[in-house]
mmCIF file of C-alpha atoms in Angstrom:
data_model
loop_
_atom_site.group_PDB
_atom_site.id
_atom_site.type_symbol
_atom_site.label_atom_id
_atom_site.label_comp_id
_atom_site.label_asym_id
_atom_site.label_seq_id
_atom_site.Cartn_x
_atom_site.Cartn_y
_atom_site.Cartn_z
ATOM 1 C CA MET A 213 -25.812 8.147 10.521
ATOM 2 C CA PRO A 214 -26.946 11.035 7.516
ATOM 3 C CA GLY A 215 -28.178 14.008 10.123
ATOM 4 C CA LYS A 216 -30.115 16.934 9.522
ATOM 5 C CA HIS A 217 -29.142 17.521 5.449
ATOM 6 C CA VAL A 218 -29.296 13.493 4.375
ATOM 7 C CA ALA A 219 -32.420 12.664 7.112
ATOM 8 C CA SER A 220 -34.351 9.872 6.117
ATOM 9 C CA ALA A 221 -38.435 11.480 4.468
ATOM 10 C CA THR A 222 -41.656 11.173 6.222
ATOM 11 C CA ASP A 223 -44.714 11.476 4.062
ATOM 12 C CA GLU A 224 -43.152 14.087 1.572
ATOM 13 C CA VAL A 225 -43.546 13.663 -1.827
ATOM 14 C CA CYS A 226 -40.298 13.354 -4.208
ATOM 15 C CA ARG A 227 -39.424 16.813 -5.148
ATOM 16 C CA ARG A 228 -37.893 16.243 -8.531
ATOM 17 C CA CYS A 229 -39.638 13.363 -9.955
ATOM 18 C CA LYS A 230 -43.440 14.580 -8.332
ATOM 19 C CA ASP A 231 -45.300 11.339 -8.198
ATOM 20 C CA ASN A 232 -42.469 8.662 -5.578
ATOM 21 C CA ILE A 233 -42.385 9.209 -1.949
ATOM 22 C CA SER A 234 -39.495 10.587 -1.305
ATOM 23 C CA VAL A 235 -37.114 8.283 1.480
ATOM 24 C CA LEU A 236 -34.230 11.232 2.306
ATOM 25 C CA ILE A 237 -33.853 14.733 2.794
ATOM 26 C CA VAL A 238 -30.816 15.674 0.915
ATOM 27 C CA ARG A 239 -29.721 19.523 1.508
ATOM 28 C CA SER A 240 -33.133 20.106 2.029
ATOM 29 C CA GLU A 241 -34.030 18.463 -0.680
ATOM 30 C CA PRO A 242 -36.751 15.662 -0.046
ATOM 31 C CA LEU A 243 -35.916 12.673 -3.006
ATOM 32 C CA CYS A 244 -36.944 9.189 -3.493
ATOM 33 C CA HIS A 245 -34.609 6.422 -4.442
ATOM 34 C CA GLU A 246 -34.454 6.914 -7.940
ATOM 35 C CA CYS A 247 -33.908 10.864 -8.368
ATOM 36 C CA PHE A 248 -31.406 10.486 -5.210
ATOM 37 C CA ALA A 249 -28.962 7.775 -7.201
ATOM 38 C CA ARG A 250 -29.323 9.876 -10.467
ATOM 39 C CA TYR A 251 -28.624 12.655 -7.699
ATOM 40 C CA VAL A 252 -25.568 11.317 -7.477
ATOM 41 C CA HIS A 253 -24.853 9.233 -10.202
ATOM 42 C CA THR A 254 -24.971 13.231 -12.813
ATOM 43 C CA LYS A 255 -22.901 14.043 -9.838
ATOM 44 C CA ALA A 256 -19.935 11.390 -10.797
ATOM 45 C CA ILE A 257 -20.277 11.038 -14.597
ATOM 46 C CA LYS A 258 -20.257 14.446 -15.393
ATOM 47 C CA ARG A 259 -16.597 15.280 -14.420
ATOM 48 C CA LEU A 260 -15.638 11.955 -16.954
ATOM 49 C CA GLU A 261 -16.886 13.466 -20.120
ATOM 50 C CA SER A 262 -13.439 13.336 -21.831
ATOM 51 C CA PHE A 263 -14.152 9.523 -21.073
ATOM 52 C CA ARG A 264 -17.359 9.593 -24.033
ATOM 53 C CA VAL A 265 -17.546 6.850 -26.385
ATOM 54 C CA ASN A 266 -16.889 9.242 -28.793
ATOM 55 C CA PHE A 267 -13.582 10.306 -27.355
ATOM 56 C CA ALA A 268 -12.372 6.385 -27.356
ATOM 57 C CA ALA A 269 -9.585 5.187 -29.015
ATOM 58 C CA SER A 270 -10.172 2.215 -31.885
ATOM 59 C CA VAL A 271 -10.834 -0.987 -29.750
ATOM 60 C CA ASP A 272 -8.082 -2.611 -30.030
ATOM 61 C CA GLN A 273 -6.262 1.004 -28.475
ATOM 62 C CA GLN A 274 -8.692 1.218 -25.491
ATOM 63 C CA ARG A 275 -8.386 3.437 -23.586
ATOM 64 C CA ARG A 276 -7.975 2.880 -19.480
ATOM 65 C CA ILE A 277 -8.077 4.261 -16.619
ATOM 66 C CA LEU A 278 -6.839 3.338 -12.971
ATOM 67 C CA LEU A 279 -9.309 3.132 -9.628
ATOM 68 C CA PRO A 280 -7.137 2.691 -6.618
ATOM 69 C CA LEU A 281 -10.045 0.522 -4.278
ATOM 70 C CA SER A 282 -9.566 0.960 -0.385
ATOM 71 C CA PHE A 283 -12.874 -0.635 0.285
ATOM 72 C CA GLY A 284 -14.499 2.464 2.036
ATOM 73 C CA ALA A 285 -17.786 4.244 0.771
ATOM 74 C CA SER A 286 -16.173 6.531 -1.569
ATOM 75 C CA SER A 287 -14.429 4.227 -3.878
ATOM 76 C CA THR A 288 -16.211 1.328 -3.674
ATOM 77 C CA THR A 289 -19.330 3.173 -5.302
ATOM 78 C CA LEU A 290 -17.044 4.981 -7.907
ATOM 79 C CA LEU A 291 -16.742 1.480 -9.084
ATOM 80 C CA HIS A 292 -20.555 1.009 -8.569
ATOM 81 C CA ILE A 293 -20.886 4.407 -10.909
ATOM 82 C CA LEU A 294 -18.642 3.548 -13.268
ATOM 83 C CA ASP A 295 -19.064 -0.392 -13.681
ATOM 84 C CA LEU A 296 -23.151 0.555 -14.641
ATOM 85 C CA HIS A 297 -22.116 3.985 -16.651
ATOM 86 C CA LEU A 298 -20.079 1.782 -18.862
ATOM 87 C CA LYS A 299 -22.808 -1.080 -18.980
ATOM 88 C CA THR A 300 -25.207 1.783 -20.249
ATOM 89 C CA GLN A 301 -21.848 2.903 -22.776
ATOM 90 C CA LYS A 302 -21.885 -0.983 -23.641
ATOM 91 C CA SER A 303 -25.475 -0.973 -24.363
ATOM 92 C CA LYS A 304 -25.856 2.060 -26.162
ATOM 93 C CA THR A 305 -22.559 1.982 -28.805
ATOM 94 C CA GLY A 306 -21.661 -1.535 -28.436
ATOM 95 C CA ARG A 307 -18.514 -0.783 -27.096
ATOM 96 C CA THR A 308 -17.244 1.842 -23.886
ATOM 97 C CA GLY A 309 -15.460 4.968 -22.971
ATOM 98 C CA PHE A 310 -12.412 3.449 -21.213
ATOM 99 C CA ALA A 311 -11.440 0.068 -19.541
ATOM 100 C CA ILE A 312 -10.719 -0.008 -15.662
ATOM 101 C CA ASN A 313 -7.735 -1.417 -13.534
ATOM 102 C CA VAL A 314 -9.164 -1.461 -9.757
ATOM 103 C CA LEU A 315 -5.720 -1.619 -7.514
ATOM 104 C CA CYS A 316 -6.145 -2.302 -3.667
ATOM 105 C CA VAL A 317 -3.209 -1.399 -2.371
ATOM 106 C CA ASP A 318 -2.743 -3.474 1.308
ATOM 107 C CA GLU A 319 -0.583 -1.335 3.758
ATOM 108 C CA VAL A 320 -1.263 -3.255 6.974
ATOM 109 C CA ASP A 321 0.113 -6.711 5.346
ATOM 110 C CA GLN A 322 -2.898 -8.510 6.126
ATOM 111 C CA VAL A 323 -2.989 -10.028 2.025
ATOM 112 C CA SER A 324 -5.791 -12.669 2.656
ATOM 113 C CA ALA A 325 -8.273 -10.240 3.967
ATOM 114 C CA CYS A 326 -7.580 -7.597 0.928
ATOM 115 C CA ALA A 327 -7.505 -11.054 -1.649
ATOM 116 C CA SER A 328 -10.861 -12.289 0.396
ATOM 117 C CA ARG A 329 -12.740 -8.391 0.279
ATOM 118 C CA LEU A 330 -10.674 -8.366 -3.599
ATOM 119 C CA GLU A 331 -12.756 -11.454 -4.602
ATOM 120 C CA LEU A 332 -16.116 -10.399 -3.115
ATOM 121 C CA VAL A 333 -16.298 -6.919 -5.330
ATOM 122 C CA ARG A 334 -14.756 -9.417 -8.503
ATOM 123 C CA ASP A 335 -17.431 -11.282 -8.181
ATOM 124 C CA GLN A 336 -20.120 -8.142 -8.425
ATOM 125 C CA TYR A 337 -17.992 -6.288 -10.721
ATOM 126 C CA PRO A 338 -16.235 -9.094 -13.014
ATOM 127 C CA ASP A 339 -15.836 -7.065 -15.719
ATOM 128 C CA HIS A 340 -12.189 -4.803 -14.459
ATOM 129 C CA ASP A 341 -9.070 -6.160 -14.633
ATOM 130 C CA TYR A 342 -8.157 -6.488 -10.607
ATOM 131 C CA THR A 343 -4.817 -6.070 -8.973
ATOM 132 C CA SER A 344 -4.135 -6.484 -5.028
ATOM 133 C CA LEU A 345 -0.284 -5.189 -4.196
ATOM 134 C CA PRO A 346 1.390 -5.198 -0.876
ATOM 135 C CA LEU A 347 2.565 -1.157 0.124
ATOM 136 C CA HIS A 348 6.126 -2.821 0.412
ATOM 137 C CA HIS A 349 6.274 -3.235 -3.258
ATOM 138 C CA VAL A 350 6.513 1.006 -4.174
ATOM 139 C CA PHE A 351 10.216 0.132 -3.721
ATOM 140 C CA ARG A 352 9.983 -2.147 -6.792
ATOM 141 C CA LEU A 353 8.045 -0.538 -9.230
ATOM 142 C CA ILE A 354 11.039 2.255 -8.807
ATOM 143 C CA PRO A 355 14.005 2.285 -9.715
ATOM 144 C CA ASN A 356 16.951 0.943 -7.777
ATOM 145 C CA ASP A 357 18.911 3.820 -8.522
ATOM 146 C CA SER A 358 15.291 6.036 -7.040
ATOM 147 C CA SER A 359 16.407 8.490 -3.997
ATOM 148 C CA LEU A 360 13.467 7.187 -2.497
ATOM 149 C CA GLY A 361 15.869 4.394 -1.064
ATOM 150 C CA ALA A 362 18.034 6.876 0.710
ATOM 151 C CA LEU A 363 15.869 7.416 3.437
ATOM 152 C CA VAL A 364 15.392 4.086 4.195
ATOM 153 C CA PRO A 365 17.388 4.263 7.666
ATOM 154 C CA SER A 366 20.256 1.315 6.898
ATOM 155 C CA SER A 367 21.802 -2.023 8.400
ATOM 156 C CA SER A 368 25.677 -2.453 8.566
ATOM 157 C CA ASP A 369 24.749 -6.549 8.718
ATOM 158 C CA ASP A 370 22.147 -5.717 5.547
ATOM 159 C CA ASP A 371 22.599 -3.119 2.976
ATOM 160 C CA ASP A 372 20.590 -5.782 -0.001
ATOM 161 C CA ALA A 373 17.672 -5.647 2.005
ATOM 162 C CA ASP A 374 14.314 -6.317 0.530
ATOM 163 C CA SER A 375 11.089 -4.579 0.136
ATOM 164 C CA LYS A 376 9.281 -5.106 2.971
ATOM 165 C CA THR A 377 12.406 -4.949 5.075
ATOM 166 C CA LYS A 378 13.263 -1.241 4.339
ATOM 167 C CA LEU A 379 9.261 -0.360 4.575
ATOM 168 C CA PHE A 380 9.783 -1.655 8.606
ATOM 169 C CA ARG A 381 12.809 0.113 8.700
ATOM 170 C CA LEU A 382 11.725 3.781 7.538
ATOM 171 C CA THR A 383 8.460 3.779 9.252
ATOM 172 C CA ALA A 384 9.957 2.235 12.308
ATOM 173 C CA SER A 385 12.070 5.207 12.349
ATOM 174 C CA LEU A 386 9.224 7.452 11.683
ATOM 175 C CA PRO A 387 8.696 9.802 14.848
ATOM 176 C CA SER A 388 5.146 10.495 15.637
ATOM 177 C CA ALA A 389 1.625 9.246 14.640
ATOM 178 C CA SER A 390 1.045 11.786 12.678
ATOM 179 C CA ALA A 391 4.192 11.310 10.639
ATOM 180 C CA HIS A 392 3.236 8.051 10.279
ATOM 181 C CA ALA A 393 0.605 8.297 8.517
ATOM 182 C CA ASP A 394 1.435 11.307 6.130
ATOM 183 C CA VAL A 395 4.369 8.593 4.945
ATOM 184 C CA LEU A 396 2.448 5.824 4.794
ATOM 185 C CA TYR A 397 -0.344 7.828 2.611
ATOM 186 C CA THR A 398 2.372 9.223 0.432
ATOM 187 C CA LEU A 399 4.256 6.182 0.229
ATOM 188 C CA ARG A 400 0.193 4.678 -1.198
ATOM 189 C CA ALA A 401 0.600 7.570 -3.410
ATOM 190 C CA ARG A 402 3.185 6.653 -5.386
ATOM 191 C CA LEU A 403 3.125 3.165 -5.479
ATOM 192 C CA ILE A 404 -0.639 4.005 -7.279
ATOM 193 C CA VAL A 405 0.947 6.821 -9.597
ATOM 194 C CA GLU A 406 3.469 4.108 -10.757
ATOM 195 C CA TYR A 407 1.503 1.151 -11.003
ATOM 196 C CA ALA A 408 -0.703 3.276 -13.794
ATOM 197 C CA LYS A 409 1.745 4.117 -15.412
ATOM 198 C CA GLN A 410 3.598 0.885 -16.072
ATOM 199 C CA ASN A 411 0.200 -0.250 -17.020
ATOM 200 C CA ALA A 412 -0.562 2.715 -19.498
ATOM 201 C CA CYS A 413 -3.270 3.674 -17.736
ATOM 202 C CA GLU A 414 -3.904 7.465 -18.816
ATOM 203 C CA SER A 415 -5.941 8.684 -15.690
ATOM 204 C CA ILE A 416 -6.499 8.182 -12.687
ATOM 205 C CA LEU A 417 -9.721 8.496 -11.058
ATOM 206 C CA TRP A 418 -9.594 8.778 -7.443
ATOM 207 C CA GLY A 419 -12.621 8.371 -5.040
ATOM 208 C CA ASP A 420 -12.237 11.515 -3.017
ATOM 209 C CA SER A 421 -15.910 12.580 -1.659
ATOM 210 C CA THR A 422 -16.006 17.212 -1.511
ATOM 211 C CA THR A 423 -15.803 16.025 2.609
ATOM 212 C CA LYS A 424 -12.522 14.197 1.796
ATOM 213 C CA LEU A 425 -10.857 16.894 -0.380
ATOM 214 C CA ALA A 426 -11.645 19.652 1.707
ATOM 215 C CA GLU A 427 -10.041 17.331 4.905
ATOM 216 C CA LYS A 428 -7.058 17.292 2.134
ATOM 217 C CA THR A 429 -6.753 20.772 2.467
ATOM 218 C CA LEU A 430 -6.727 22.147 5.014
ATOM 219 C CA ALA A 431 -4.313 18.260 6.384
ATOM 220 C CA GLU A 432 -2.270 18.984 3.493
ATOM 221 C CA THR A 433 -1.410 22.481 4.257
ATOM 222 C CA ALA A 434 -0.567 22.422 7.687
ATOM 223 C CA LYS A 435 1.816 19.332 7.018
ATOM 224 C CA GLY A 436 3.404 21.903 4.457
ATOM 225 C CA ARG A 437 2.447 21.049 1.023
ATOM 226 C CA GLY A 438 0.193 23.458 0.241
ATOM 227 C CA PHE A 439 2.025 24.286 -2.701
ATOM 228 C CA SER A 440 0.451 20.506 -4.437
ATOM 229 C CA LEU A 441 -3.135 21.432 -3.887
ATOM 230 C CA PRO A 442 -3.539 22.350 -7.300
ATOM 231 C CA TRP A 443 -2.604 19.002 -7.951
ATOM 232 C CA GLN A 444 -4.032 17.036 -4.957
ATOM 233 C CA ILE A 445 -7.687 18.547 -5.935
ATOM 234 C CA SER A 446 -8.443 19.655 -8.831
ATOM 235 C CA ASP A 447 -9.299 17.609 -12.173
ATOM 236 C CA GLY A 448 -6.360 17.519 -15.040
ATOM 237 C CA PRO A 449 -3.105 16.866 -15.844
ATOM 238 C CA SER A 450 -0.159 16.129 -12.243
ATOM 239 C CA PRO A 451 3.258 16.493 -12.361
ATOM 240 C CA MET A 452 3.737 12.718 -11.727
ATOM 241 C CA GLY A 453 3.067 12.507 -15.340
ATOM 242 C CA ILE A 454 -0.978 10.974 -15.329
ATOM 243 C CA ASN A 455 -4.424 12.509 -15.281
ATOM 244 C CA PHE A 456 -5.594 13.009 -12.169
ATOM 245 C CA HIS A 457 -9.890 13.165 -11.528
ATOM 246 C CA TYR A 458 -11.972 13.229 -8.877
ATOM 247 C CA PRO A 459 -15.809 11.956 -10.094
ATOM 248 C CA LEU A 460 -17.156 12.864 -6.433
ATOM 249 C CA ARG A 461 -15.611 16.202 -5.504
ATOM 250 C CA ASP A 462 -19.678 17.396 -5.210
ATOM 251 C CA VAL A 463 -20.730 14.531 -3.468
ATOM 252 C CA LEU A 464 -20.937 14.627 0.631
ATOM 253 C CA LYS A 465 -19.465 11.698 2.721
ATOM 254 C CA LYS A 466 -22.688 11.216 4.286
ATOM 255 C CA GLU A 467 -24.351 11.178 1.007
ATOM 256 C CA LEU A 468 -22.010 8.558 0.192
ATOM 257 C CA LEU A 469 -23.320 6.564 3.460
ATOM 258 C CA SER A 470 -26.863 7.066 2.560
ATOM 259 C CA TYR A 471 -26.226 5.536 -1.172
ATOM 260 C CA ILE A 472 -24.435 2.812 -0.216
ATOM 261 C CA GLU A 473 -27.541 1.326 1.933
ATOM 262 C CA LEU A 474 -29.588 2.003 -1.024
ATOM 263 C CA ALA A 475 -27.732 1.130 -4.171
ATOM 264 C CA GLN A 476 -28.899 -2.401 -6.122
ATOM 265 C CA PRO A 477 -26.920 -4.918 -5.969
ATOM 266 C CA THR A 478 -26.334 -3.867 -2.151
ATOM 267 C CA LEU A 479 -23.024 -2.087 -1.640
ATOM 268 C CA THR A 480 -22.945 -3.476 2.273
ATOM 269 C CA LEU A 481 -21.190 -6.450 2.326
ATOM 270 C CA LEU A 482 -18.285 -4.998 0.179
ATOM 271 C CA VAL A 483 -17.115 -1.725 1.969
ATOM 272 C CA HIS A 484 -15.035 -1.875 4.979
ATOM 273 C CA GLU A 485 -14.480 1.617 6.703
ATOM 274 C CA PRO A 486 -11.469 1.119 9.737
ATOM 275 C CA SER A 487 -13.898 3.211 11.907
ATOM 276 C CA PRO A 488 -17.431 2.789 10.910
ATOM 277 C CA GLY A 489 -20.013 6.185 12.185
ATOM 278 C CA ALA A 490 -18.089 9.406 13.121
ATOM 279 C CA THR A 491 -14.648 9.929 13.229
ATOM 280 C CA GLN A 492 -13.169 9.920 17.163
ATOM 281 C CA ALA A 493 -9.823 11.731 17.905
ATOM 282 C CA SER A 494 -7.943 9.685 20.349
ATOM 283 C CA THR A 495 -7.746 9.960 23.729
ATOM 284 C CA SER A 496 -4.004 10.459 23.877
ATOM 285 C CA SER A 497 -2.345 13.509 21.943
ATOM 286 C CA LYS A 498 0.688 11.660 21.320
ATOM 287 C CA ASN A 499 -1.532 9.031 19.170
ATOM 288 C CA THR A 500 -3.591 11.748 17.425
ATOM 289 C CA THR A 501 -2.790 12.350 13.396
ATOM 290 C CA ILE A 502 -3.723 15.796 11.395
ATOM 291 C CA ASP A 503 -5.660 13.628 9.212
ATOM 292 C CA ASP A 504 -7.912 12.173 12.050
ATOM 293 C CA LEU A 505 -8.050 16.237 13.111
ATOM 294 C CA MET A 506 -9.378 17.105 9.717
ATOM 295 C CA LYS A 507 -11.826 14.490 9.986
ATOM 296 C CA GLN A 508 -13.652 14.557 12.617
ATOM 297 C CA TYR A 509 -13.664 18.299 12.331
ATOM 298 C CA PHE A 510 -15.317 18.409 8.898
ATOM 299 C CA GLU A 511 -17.807 15.181 9.081
ATOM 300 C CA SER A 512 -18.924 17.275 12.421
ATOM 301 C CA VAL A 513 -19.339 20.585 9.774
ATOM 302 C CA GLU A 514 -20.553 18.379 6.795
ATOM 303 C CA GLU A 515 -23.895 17.113 9.216
ATOM 304 C CA ASN A 516 -25.446 21.053 9.121
ATOM 305 C CA PHE A 517 -23.054 23.405 7.164
ATOM 306 C CA PRO A 518 -22.690 21.189 3.922
ATOM 307 C CA SER A 519 -21.690 24.515 2.085
ATOM 308 C CA ILE A 520 -18.763 25.080 4.344
ATOM 309 C CA VAL A 521 -17.298 22.083 3.362
ATOM 310 C CA SER A 522 -18.108 23.020 0.027
ATOM 311 C CA ASN A 523 -16.876 26.582 -0.413
ATOM 312 C CA VAL A 524 -13.420 24.701 1.021
ATOM 313 C CA VAL A 525 -12.977 22.006 -1.820
ATOM 314 C CA ARG A 526 -14.371 25.132 -4.310
ATOM 315 C CA THR A 527 -12.432 28.002 -3.216
ATOM 316 C CA THR A 528 -9.730 25.950 -3.704
ATOM 317 C CA GLY A 529 -10.031 24.247 -6.806
ATOM 318 C CA LYS A 530 -9.409 27.788 -7.971
ATOM 319 C CA LEU A 531 -5.337 27.938 -7.156
ATOM 320 C CA GLU A 532 -4.013 28.207 -10.394
ATOM 321 C CA VAL A 533 0.251 26.577 -10.517
ATOM 322 C CA PRO A 534 2.310 29.300 -11.844
ATOM 323 C CA ALA A 535 3.918 27.990 -14.631
ATOM 324 C CA SER A 536 7.787 28.532 -13.084
ATOM 325 C CA SER A 537 6.412 26.108 -9.932
ATOM 326 C CA ILE A 538 6.862 22.871 -12.323
ATOM 327 C CA SER A 539 10.886 22.191 -11.091
ATOM 328 C CA GLU A 540 12.467 19.045 -12.368
ATOM 329 C CA LEU A 541 13.958 19.044 -8.681
ATOM 330 C CA ARG A 542 11.504 16.482 -7.437
ATOM 331 C CA CYS A 543 11.045 15.511 -3.520
ATOM 332 C CA SER A 544 12.376 11.829 -2.763
ATOM 333 C CA LEU A 545 9.605 11.019 -0.849
ATOM 334 C CA CYS A 546 6.182 12.274 -2.277
ATOM 335 C CA SER A 547 7.727 12.797 -5.842
ATOM 336 C CA LYS A 548 6.548 16.336 -5.622
ATOM 337 C CA PRO A 549 8.653 19.042 -8.197
ATOM 338 C CA VAL A 550 10.339 21.663 -5.845
ATOM 339 C CA PRO A 551 9.993 24.870 -6.974
ATOM 340 C CA GLY A 552 13.290 27.138 -6.448
ATOM 341 C CA GLY A 553 14.943 23.489 -5.096
ATOM 342 C CA ARG A 554 13.609 25.049 -1.702
ATOM 343 C CA PHE A 555 14.378 21.531 -0.071
ATOM 344 C CA GLY A 556 13.941 21.145 3.417
ATOM 345 C CA ILE A 557 13.162 23.116 6.306
ATOM 346 C CA HIS A 558 15.903 26.198 5.448
ATOM 347 C CA GLY A 559 14.348 25.920 2.492
ATOM 348 C CA TRP A 560 10.421 28.473 3.511
ATOM 349 C CA GLY A 561 11.150 29.109 6.877
ATOM 350 C CA GLY A 562 13.548 29.045 9.597
ATOM 351 C CA ASP A 563 17.267 30.535 10.405
ATOM 352 C CA GLN A 564 18.197 31.299 6.431
ATOM 353 C CA HIS A 565 21.523 32.986 7.868
ATOM 354 C CA ASP A 566 22.833 30.126 9.797
ATOM 355 C CA GLY A 567 25.471 29.255 7.522
ATOM 356 C CA VAL A 568 24.226 26.537 5.109
ATOM 357 C CA GLU A 569 24.828 26.819 1.999
ATOM 358 C CA SER A 570 21.248 27.196 -0.326
ATOM 359 C CA PRO A 571 19.940 24.191 -1.381
ATOM 360 C CA SER A 572 18.534 26.188 -4.366
ATOM 361 C CA THR A 573 22.271 26.028 -5.573
ATOM 362 C CA VAL A 574 23.327 22.408 -4.269
ATOM 363 C CA ILE A 575 21.877 19.172 -5.331
ATOM 364 C CA TYR A 576 22.369 16.660 -1.882
ATOM 365 C CA PRO A 577 21.058 12.903 -2.272
ATOM 366 C CA GLY A 578 17.823 12.315 -1.055
ATOM 367 C CA GLN A 579 16.040 15.347 -1.424
ATOM 368 C CA LEU A 580 13.135 16.351 0.677
ATOM 369 C CA CYS A 581 10.190 18.662 -0.071
ATOM 370 C CA TYR A 582 9.495 20.936 3.439
ATOM 371 C CA GLY A 583 5.950 18.776 4.156
ATOM 372 C CA CYS A 584 8.304 15.212 4.024
ATOM 373 C CA THR A 585 11.418 17.039 6.068
ATOM 374 C CA ARG A 586 8.248 17.628 8.604
ATOM 375 C CA SER A 587 7.852 13.431 8.770
ATOM 376 C CA LEU A 588 11.121 12.038 8.983
ATOM 377 C CA PRO A 589 12.563 12.545 11.716
ATOM 378 C CA GLN A 590 14.393 16.267 11.536
ATOM 379 C CA THR A 591 18.262 14.354 12.750
ATOM 380 C CA ARG A 592 18.067 12.456 9.246
ATOM 381 C CA ALA A 593 16.380 14.959 7.580
ATOM 382 C CA GLU A 594 18.487 17.520 8.474
ATOM 383 C CA THR A 595 21.719 15.167 7.504
ATOM 384 C CA ARG A 596 20.118 15.712 3.129
ATOM 385 C CA ILE A 597 20.117 18.852 3.444
ATOM 386 C CA ALA A 598 23.348 20.331 5.180
#
């Protein structure tokens, strides 16, 4: 649990209010229960200035935002904070600046478990709209003529496979644990984006903490998607046709874990982390993913050197997207723009003079960016760029 920088306090007085006894130490500052809650709330709400009531449309045309809920510490805490924020807005002005759609994506086909967890959340926060979708639904939300379908291995005896079968075939063909985790994460993001757009949500509020954003920075760079970091780390418009916001970008994961234990009403029963406590790398290198390694690294770093984690996010947040990089050419898997048509391995590295016609001048079905090419089996990926 929280270590040096988020630790249980002794008999120290809260450094902010000077009245109450501190309950924990946050980045060397002893804070009481109320001041710590205000600290987390302020960090999140200051990122939502554009969602103030005076910026809202009429009551009949209320702005909608989508909150993807994974039942982890970050997204659950964000829902709790947003619910309190909307109640405060309504008590002061009689209306709210936005309405919340909550979406839970079931990645492991445990519909009953996902539904029961979502019901607990709905009981505690009944004022929002809730939806649960299986991951394979991504093939239904995206048009049938989408090039995403071209990535699914075909079968001679079933050319009209349902969405569940398509997901099974695609994941079964992946060559490694890292590729499997990467493709599932990518499909989940696409499902969330498509659902938000089809339900008239103007923004997606991701629950990523400072720690998660730092993990994503190095993981996406290692996967070959460094070009997409400005959209995956920073607030604002995305090339996906919808705004992305990260309200918890200034809060460490261990601070959120402390907040969960202290929040009222309690959030403990709503959080379902796949692996409680510090992340442990698999004893088998075959089952170790890039995401697991980055998660383990930054969870250990934030214990004693939280400023390093924050610096990674702040530095990455300064990256800007060159105007020339916004391209209409999209990767078939992640749907991110590919500048200059540099699809596949040949677009960014390897032998540039191997007799393969330049990908920048030829459009192939099922085009993949460099990062997605590395996740899909090389033999199949190469057939789509050769």
